[in-house]
GROMACS .gro file of C-alpha atoms in nm:
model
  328
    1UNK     CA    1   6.119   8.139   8.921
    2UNK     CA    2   6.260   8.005   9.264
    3UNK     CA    3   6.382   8.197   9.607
    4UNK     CA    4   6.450   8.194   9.894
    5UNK     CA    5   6.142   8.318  10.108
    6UNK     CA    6   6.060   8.439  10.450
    7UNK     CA    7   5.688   8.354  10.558
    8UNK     CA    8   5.748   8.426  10.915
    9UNK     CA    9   6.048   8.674  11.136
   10UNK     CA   10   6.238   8.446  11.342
   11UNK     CA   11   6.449   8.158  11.261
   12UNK     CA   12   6.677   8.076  10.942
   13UNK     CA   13   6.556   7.708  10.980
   14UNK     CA   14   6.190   7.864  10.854
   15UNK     CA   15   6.351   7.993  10.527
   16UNK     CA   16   6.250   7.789  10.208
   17UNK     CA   17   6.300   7.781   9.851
   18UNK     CA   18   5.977   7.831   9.649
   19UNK     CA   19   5.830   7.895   9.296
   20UNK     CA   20   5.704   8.267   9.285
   21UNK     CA   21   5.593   8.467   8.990
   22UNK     CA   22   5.867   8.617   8.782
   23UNK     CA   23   5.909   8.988   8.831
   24UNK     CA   24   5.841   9.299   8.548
   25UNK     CA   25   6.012   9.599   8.526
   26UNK     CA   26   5.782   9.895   8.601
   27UNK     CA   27   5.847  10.256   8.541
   28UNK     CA   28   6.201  10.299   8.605
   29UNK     CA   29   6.321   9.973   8.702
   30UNK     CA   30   6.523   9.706   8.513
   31UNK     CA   31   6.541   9.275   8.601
   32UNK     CA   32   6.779   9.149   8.700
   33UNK     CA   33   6.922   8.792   8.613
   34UNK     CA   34   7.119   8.744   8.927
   35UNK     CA   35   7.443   8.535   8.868
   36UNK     CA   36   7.528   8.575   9.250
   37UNK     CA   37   7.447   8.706   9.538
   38UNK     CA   38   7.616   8.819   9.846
   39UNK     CA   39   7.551   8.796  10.211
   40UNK     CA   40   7.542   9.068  10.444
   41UNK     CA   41   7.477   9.039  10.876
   42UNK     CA   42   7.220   9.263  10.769
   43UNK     CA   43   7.030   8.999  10.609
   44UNK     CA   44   6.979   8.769  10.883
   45UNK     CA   45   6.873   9.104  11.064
   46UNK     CA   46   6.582   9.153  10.836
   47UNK     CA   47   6.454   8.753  10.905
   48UNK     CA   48   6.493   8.785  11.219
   49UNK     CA   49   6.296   9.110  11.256
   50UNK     CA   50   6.601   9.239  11.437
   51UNK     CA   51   6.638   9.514  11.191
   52UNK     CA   52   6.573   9.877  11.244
   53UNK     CA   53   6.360   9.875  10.899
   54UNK     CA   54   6.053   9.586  10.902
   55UNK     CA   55   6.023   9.395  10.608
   56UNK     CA   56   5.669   9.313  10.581
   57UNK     CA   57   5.667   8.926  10.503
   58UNK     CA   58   5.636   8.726  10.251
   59UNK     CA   59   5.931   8.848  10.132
   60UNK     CA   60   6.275   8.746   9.954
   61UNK     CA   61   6.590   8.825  10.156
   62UNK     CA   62   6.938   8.947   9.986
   63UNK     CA   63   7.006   9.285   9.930
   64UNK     CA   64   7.325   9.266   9.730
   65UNK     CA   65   7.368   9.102   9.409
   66UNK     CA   66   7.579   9.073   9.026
   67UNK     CA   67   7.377   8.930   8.694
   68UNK     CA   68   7.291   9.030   8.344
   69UNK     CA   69   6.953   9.261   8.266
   70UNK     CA   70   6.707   9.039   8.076
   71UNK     CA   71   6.421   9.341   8.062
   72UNK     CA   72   6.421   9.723   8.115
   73UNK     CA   73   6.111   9.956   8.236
   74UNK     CA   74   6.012  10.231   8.029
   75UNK     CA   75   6.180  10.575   8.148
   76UNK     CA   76   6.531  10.400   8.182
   77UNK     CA   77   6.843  10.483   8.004
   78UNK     CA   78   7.184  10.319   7.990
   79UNK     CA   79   7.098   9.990   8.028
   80UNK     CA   80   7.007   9.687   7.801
   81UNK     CA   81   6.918   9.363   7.783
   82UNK     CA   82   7.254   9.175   7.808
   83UNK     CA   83   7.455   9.414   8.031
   84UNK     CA   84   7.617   9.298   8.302
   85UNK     CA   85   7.588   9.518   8.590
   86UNK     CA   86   7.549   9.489   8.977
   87UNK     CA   87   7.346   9.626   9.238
   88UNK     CA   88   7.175   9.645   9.591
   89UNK     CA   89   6.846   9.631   9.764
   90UNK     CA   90   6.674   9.579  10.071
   91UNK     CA   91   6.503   9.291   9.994
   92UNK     CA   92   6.467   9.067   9.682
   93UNK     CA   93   6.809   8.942   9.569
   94UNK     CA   94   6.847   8.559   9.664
   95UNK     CA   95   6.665   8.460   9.395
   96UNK     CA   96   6.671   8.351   9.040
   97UNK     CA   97   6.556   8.690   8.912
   98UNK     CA   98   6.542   9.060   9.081
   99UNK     CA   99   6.396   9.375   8.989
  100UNK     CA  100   6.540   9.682   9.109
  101UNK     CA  101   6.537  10.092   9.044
  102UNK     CA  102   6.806  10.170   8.740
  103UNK     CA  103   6.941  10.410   8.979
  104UNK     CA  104   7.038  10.137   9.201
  105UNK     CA  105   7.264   9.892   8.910
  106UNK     CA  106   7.602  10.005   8.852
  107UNK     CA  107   7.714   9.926   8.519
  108UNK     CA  108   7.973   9.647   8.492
  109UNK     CA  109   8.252   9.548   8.204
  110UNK     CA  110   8.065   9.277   7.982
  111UNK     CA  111   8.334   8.999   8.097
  112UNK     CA  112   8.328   9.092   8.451
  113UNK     CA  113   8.354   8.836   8.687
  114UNK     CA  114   8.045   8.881   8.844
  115UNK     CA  115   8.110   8.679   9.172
  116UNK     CA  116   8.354   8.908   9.242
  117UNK     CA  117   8.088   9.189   9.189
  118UNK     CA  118   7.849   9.048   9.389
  119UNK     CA  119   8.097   9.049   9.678
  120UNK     CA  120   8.259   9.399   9.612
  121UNK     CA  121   7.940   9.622   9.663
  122UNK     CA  122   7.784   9.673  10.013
  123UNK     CA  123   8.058   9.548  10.261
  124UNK     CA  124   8.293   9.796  10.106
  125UNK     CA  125   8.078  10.055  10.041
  126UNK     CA  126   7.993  10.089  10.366
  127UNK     CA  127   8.353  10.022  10.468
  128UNK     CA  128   8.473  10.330  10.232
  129UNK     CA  129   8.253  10.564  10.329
  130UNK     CA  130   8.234  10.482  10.692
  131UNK     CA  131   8.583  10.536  10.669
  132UNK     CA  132   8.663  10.863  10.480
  133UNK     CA  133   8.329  11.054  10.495
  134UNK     CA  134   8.225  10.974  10.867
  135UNK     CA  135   8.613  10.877  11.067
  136UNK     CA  136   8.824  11.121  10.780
  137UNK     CA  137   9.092  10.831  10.854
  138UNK     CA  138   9.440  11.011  10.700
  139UNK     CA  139   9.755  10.842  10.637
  140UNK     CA  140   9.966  10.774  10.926
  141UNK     CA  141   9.638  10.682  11.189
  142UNK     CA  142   9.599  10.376  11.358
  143UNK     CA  143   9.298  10.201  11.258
  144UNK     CA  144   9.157   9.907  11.494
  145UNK     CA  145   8.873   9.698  11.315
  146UNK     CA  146   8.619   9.484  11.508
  147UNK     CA  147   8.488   9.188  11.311
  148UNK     CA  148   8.779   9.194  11.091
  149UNK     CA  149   8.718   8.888  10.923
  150UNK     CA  150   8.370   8.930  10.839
  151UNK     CA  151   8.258   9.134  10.504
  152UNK     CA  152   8.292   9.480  10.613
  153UNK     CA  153   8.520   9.439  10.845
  154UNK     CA  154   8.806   9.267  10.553
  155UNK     CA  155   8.763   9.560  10.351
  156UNK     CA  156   8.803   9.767  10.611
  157UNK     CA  157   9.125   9.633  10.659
  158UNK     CA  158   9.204   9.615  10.253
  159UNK     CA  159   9.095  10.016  10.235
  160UNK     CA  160   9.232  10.136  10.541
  161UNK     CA  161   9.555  10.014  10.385
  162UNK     CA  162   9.580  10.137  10.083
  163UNK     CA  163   9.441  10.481  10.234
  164UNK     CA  164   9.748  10.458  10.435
  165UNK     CA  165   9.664  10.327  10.800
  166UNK     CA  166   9.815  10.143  11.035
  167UNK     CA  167   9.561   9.872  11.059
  168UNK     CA  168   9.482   9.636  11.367
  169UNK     CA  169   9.248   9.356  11.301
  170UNK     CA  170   9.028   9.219  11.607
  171UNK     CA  171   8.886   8.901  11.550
  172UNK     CA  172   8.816   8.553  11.737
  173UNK     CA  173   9.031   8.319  11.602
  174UNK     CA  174   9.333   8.240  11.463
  175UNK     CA  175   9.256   8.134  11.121
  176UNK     CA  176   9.067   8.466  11.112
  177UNK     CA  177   9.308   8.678  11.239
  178UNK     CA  178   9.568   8.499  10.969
  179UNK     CA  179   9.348   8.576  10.676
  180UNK     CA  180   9.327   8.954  10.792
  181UNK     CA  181   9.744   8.980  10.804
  182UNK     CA  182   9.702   8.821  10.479
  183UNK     CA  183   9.475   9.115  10.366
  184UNK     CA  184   9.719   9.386  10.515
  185UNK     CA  185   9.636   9.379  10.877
  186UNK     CA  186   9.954   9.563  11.022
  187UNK     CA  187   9.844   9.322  11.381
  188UNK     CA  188   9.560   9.104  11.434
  189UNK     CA  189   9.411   9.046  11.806
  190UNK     CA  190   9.147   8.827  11.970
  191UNK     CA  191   8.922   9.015  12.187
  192UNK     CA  192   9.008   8.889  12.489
  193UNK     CA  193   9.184   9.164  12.720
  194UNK     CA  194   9.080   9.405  12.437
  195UNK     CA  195   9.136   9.712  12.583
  196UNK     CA  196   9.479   9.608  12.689
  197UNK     CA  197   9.633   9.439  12.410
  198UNK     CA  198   9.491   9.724  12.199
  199UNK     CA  199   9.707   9.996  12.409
  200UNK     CA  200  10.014   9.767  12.464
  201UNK     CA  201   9.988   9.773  12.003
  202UNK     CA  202   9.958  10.184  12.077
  203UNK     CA  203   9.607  10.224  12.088
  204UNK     CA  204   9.403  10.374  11.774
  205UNK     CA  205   9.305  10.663  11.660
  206UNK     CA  206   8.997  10.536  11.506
  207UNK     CA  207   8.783  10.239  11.563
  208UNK     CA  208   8.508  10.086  11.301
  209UNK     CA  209   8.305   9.893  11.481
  210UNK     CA  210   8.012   9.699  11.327
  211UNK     CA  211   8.009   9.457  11.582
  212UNK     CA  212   7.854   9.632  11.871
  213UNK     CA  213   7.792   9.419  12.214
  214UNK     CA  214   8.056   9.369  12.468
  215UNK     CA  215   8.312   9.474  12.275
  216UNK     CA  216   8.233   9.840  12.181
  217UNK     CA  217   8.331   9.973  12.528
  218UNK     CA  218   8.687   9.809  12.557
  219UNK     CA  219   8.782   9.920  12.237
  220UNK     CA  220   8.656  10.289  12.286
  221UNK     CA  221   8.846  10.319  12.574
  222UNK     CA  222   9.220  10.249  12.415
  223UNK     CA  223   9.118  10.501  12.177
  224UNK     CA  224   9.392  10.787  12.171
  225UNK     CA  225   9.316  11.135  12.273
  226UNK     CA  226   9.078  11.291  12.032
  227UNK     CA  227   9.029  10.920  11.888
  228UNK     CA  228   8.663  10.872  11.662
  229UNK     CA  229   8.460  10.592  11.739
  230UNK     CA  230   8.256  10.487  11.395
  231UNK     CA  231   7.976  10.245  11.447
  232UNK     CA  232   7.847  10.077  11.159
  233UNK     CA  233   7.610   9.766  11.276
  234UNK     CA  234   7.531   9.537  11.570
  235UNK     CA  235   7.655   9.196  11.440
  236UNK     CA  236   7.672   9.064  11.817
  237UNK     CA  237   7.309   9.144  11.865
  238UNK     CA  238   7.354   9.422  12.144
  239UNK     CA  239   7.336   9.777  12.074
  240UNK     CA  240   7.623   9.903  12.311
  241UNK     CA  241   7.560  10.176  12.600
  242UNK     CA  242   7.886  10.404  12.581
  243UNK     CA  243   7.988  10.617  12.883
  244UNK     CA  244   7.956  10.973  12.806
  245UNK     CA  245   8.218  11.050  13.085
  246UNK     CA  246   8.466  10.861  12.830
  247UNK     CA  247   8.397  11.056  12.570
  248UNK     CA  248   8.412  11.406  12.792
  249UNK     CA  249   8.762  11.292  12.952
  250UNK     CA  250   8.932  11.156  12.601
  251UNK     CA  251   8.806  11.449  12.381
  252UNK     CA  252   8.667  11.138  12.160
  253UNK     CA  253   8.418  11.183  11.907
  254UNK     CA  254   8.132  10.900  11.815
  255UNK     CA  255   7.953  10.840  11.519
  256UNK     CA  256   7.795  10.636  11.249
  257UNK     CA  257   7.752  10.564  10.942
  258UNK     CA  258   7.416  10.429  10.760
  259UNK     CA  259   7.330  10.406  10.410
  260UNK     CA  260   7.055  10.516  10.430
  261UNK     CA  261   7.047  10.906  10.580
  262UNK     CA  262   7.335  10.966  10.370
  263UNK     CA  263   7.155  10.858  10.106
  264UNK     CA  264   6.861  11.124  10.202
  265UNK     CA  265   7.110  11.403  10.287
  266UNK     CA  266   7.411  11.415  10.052
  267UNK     CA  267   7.379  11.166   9.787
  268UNK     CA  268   7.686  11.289   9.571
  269UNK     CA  269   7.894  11.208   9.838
  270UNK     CA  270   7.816  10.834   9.801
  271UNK     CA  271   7.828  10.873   9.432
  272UNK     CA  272   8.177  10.980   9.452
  273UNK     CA  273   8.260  10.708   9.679
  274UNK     CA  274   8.122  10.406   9.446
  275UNK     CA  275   8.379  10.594   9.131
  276UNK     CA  276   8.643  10.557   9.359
  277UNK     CA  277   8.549  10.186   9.434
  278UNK     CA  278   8.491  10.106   9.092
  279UNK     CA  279   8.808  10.214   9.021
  280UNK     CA  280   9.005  10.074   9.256
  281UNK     CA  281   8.864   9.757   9.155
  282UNK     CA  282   8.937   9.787   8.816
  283UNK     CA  283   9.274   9.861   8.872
  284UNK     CA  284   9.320   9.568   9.129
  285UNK     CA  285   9.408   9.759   9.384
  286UNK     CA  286   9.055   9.600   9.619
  287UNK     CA  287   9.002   9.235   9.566
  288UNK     CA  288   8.723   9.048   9.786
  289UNK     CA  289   8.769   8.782   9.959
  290UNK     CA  290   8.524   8.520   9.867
  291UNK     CA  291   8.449   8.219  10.135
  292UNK     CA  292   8.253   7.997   9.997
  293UNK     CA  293   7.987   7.973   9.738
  294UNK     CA  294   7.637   7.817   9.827
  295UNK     CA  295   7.354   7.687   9.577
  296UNK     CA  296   7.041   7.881   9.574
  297UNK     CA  297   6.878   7.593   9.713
  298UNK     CA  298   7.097   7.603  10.015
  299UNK     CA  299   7.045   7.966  10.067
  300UNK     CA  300   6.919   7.904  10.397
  301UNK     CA  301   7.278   7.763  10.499
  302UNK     CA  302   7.445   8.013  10.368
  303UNK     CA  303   7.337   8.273  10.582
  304UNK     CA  304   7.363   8.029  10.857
  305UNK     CA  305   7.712   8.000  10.780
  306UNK     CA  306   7.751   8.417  10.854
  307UNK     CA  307   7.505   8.420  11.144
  308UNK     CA  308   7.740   8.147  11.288
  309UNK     CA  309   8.052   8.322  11.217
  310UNK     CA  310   8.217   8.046  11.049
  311UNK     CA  311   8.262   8.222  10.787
  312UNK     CA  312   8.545   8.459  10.680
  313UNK     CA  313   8.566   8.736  10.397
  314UNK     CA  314   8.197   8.673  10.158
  315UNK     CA  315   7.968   8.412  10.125
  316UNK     CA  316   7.794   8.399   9.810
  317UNK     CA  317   7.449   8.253   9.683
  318UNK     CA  318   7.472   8.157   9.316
  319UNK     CA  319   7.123   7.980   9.127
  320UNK     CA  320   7.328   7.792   8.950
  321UNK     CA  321   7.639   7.518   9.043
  322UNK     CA  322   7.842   7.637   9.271
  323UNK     CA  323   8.169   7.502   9.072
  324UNK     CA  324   8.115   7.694   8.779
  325UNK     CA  325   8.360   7.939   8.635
  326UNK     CA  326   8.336   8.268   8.777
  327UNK     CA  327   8.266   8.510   8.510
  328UNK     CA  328   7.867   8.407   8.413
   0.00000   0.00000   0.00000
């Protein structure tokens, strides 16, 4: 089968598309036909060796995905050859075929549009639960988003709407900041003079940040009294140093959400959090936001296309044309 593969950490212009065996479902596990798959910042991390998990290379990159199963492992139940269903992993998804735990596939209508799967899972899981479990936003707060136009960051805006926000979108231009008002951005900003334009809009009582860098201390500081501070990634590169006087004098709180030590210490909570997705998908209420779709063989410019921050919303990695219909 063919994907995308990393030989070496470093740069995207190393990545290349190459024949590798096809994978078998062990003990457990299910394979994946992958119909699409997403990219997340956290991606180009893992090339790049910038991550804060190694992925021992040769590998396959992608770690969020939609298809149909084609085989299941012995010791799995509720799922069969011909479901459609979607899923996430750390490594393995931009390619043809994936195999993955069955308790990592969520089980999908079998005419789901399955681009729109691919692009609904991570970004706004970890928008969701940054949001409710780690910044309990409530109706009424101010919420100011940092990377607003990127994947988390747009459904942080589309969630901390309909969970009853006032939401400010940051972002760096003005197409960007359009598409977030679009999305239910309340105000949109550019980051220059952040921590003033950010007070002059009333400040925030909670800011997601996965951006990180520069950035992180401007927006901290027009936090309100008593204001949480949620960091959920470094897209800018640059883990930020906060001022702990800041913190002392505003009565702010800071914290962070990652998959996985959530994952390791209350599990349930995230199960109850992908219900509540999958329902508010299914009921229409959370649409993604696709950007543009990109041929497995141009995987490699795809992710270039999010590491350059051209992009806006999800970019997608399909094996097959790009101008297909969306459902398979």
């Amino acid at each position: 089968m063919r994907a995308l593969r990393c030989t070496v950490h470093g740069s995207l212009d190393d990545l290349t598309v190459r024949e590798i065996p096809e994978p078998v479902a062990g003990a457990g596990q299910v394979v994946v036909d992958v119909r699409a798959a997403a990219v997340n910042f956290a991606d180009i991390l893992v090339v790049q060796g910038a991550y804060q998990v190694a992925a021992p290379v040769p590998f396959t990159p992608g770690s969020e995905f939609a298809g149909r199963v084609v085989e299941v492992g012995p010791a799995v139940e509720g799922f069969a050859a011909g479901d459609a269903v979607s899923g996430s992993v750390f490594v393995g998804a931009f390619a043809q075929r994936v195999v993955v735990p069955a308790a990592s596939l969520t089980a999908l209508p079998p005419d789901a549009d399955l681009r729109a799967a691919a692009a609904s899972g991570v970004s706004y899981a970890t928008a969701y639960h940054a949001l409710t479990l780690v910044a309990e936003l409530r109706a009424g707060e101010t919420l100011a988003v940092l990377g607003a136009a990127g994947g988390v960051g747009l459904a942080a805006v589309q969630l901390g709407r309909l969970l009853g926000a006032r939401v400010i979108a940051v972002a760096s231009s003005e197409r960007k900041r359009g598409l977030c008002r679009a999305e239910g951005a309340d105000d949109a900003l550019p980051y220059e003079d952040l921590k003033q334009n950010l007070a002059e809009a009333g400040g925030a009582d909670v800011v997601l940040d996965p951006v990180g860098g520069a950035h992180a201390e401007p927006a901290l500081r027009a936090l309100r009294w008593g204001g949480r501070y949620v960091t959920v990634g470094f897209a800018a590169g640059e883990i930020p140093r906060i001022p702990l006087n800041l913190v002392m004098l505003k009565g702010i709180s800071v914290r962070g959400f990652e998959f996985g030590g959530w994952a390791r210490h209350d599990r349930d909570a995230l199960a109850r959090g992908r219900a509540e997705l999958t329902r508010l998908f299914a009921t229409g209420e959370l649409k993604p936001h696709i950007h543009a779709v990109y041929p497995l063989e141009d995987a490699a410019g795809a992710l270039a296309a999010v590491a350059g921050r051209s992009s806006a919303g999800k970019v997608l990695i399909v094996p097959a044309d790009p101008d297909a219909p969306h459902g398979d």
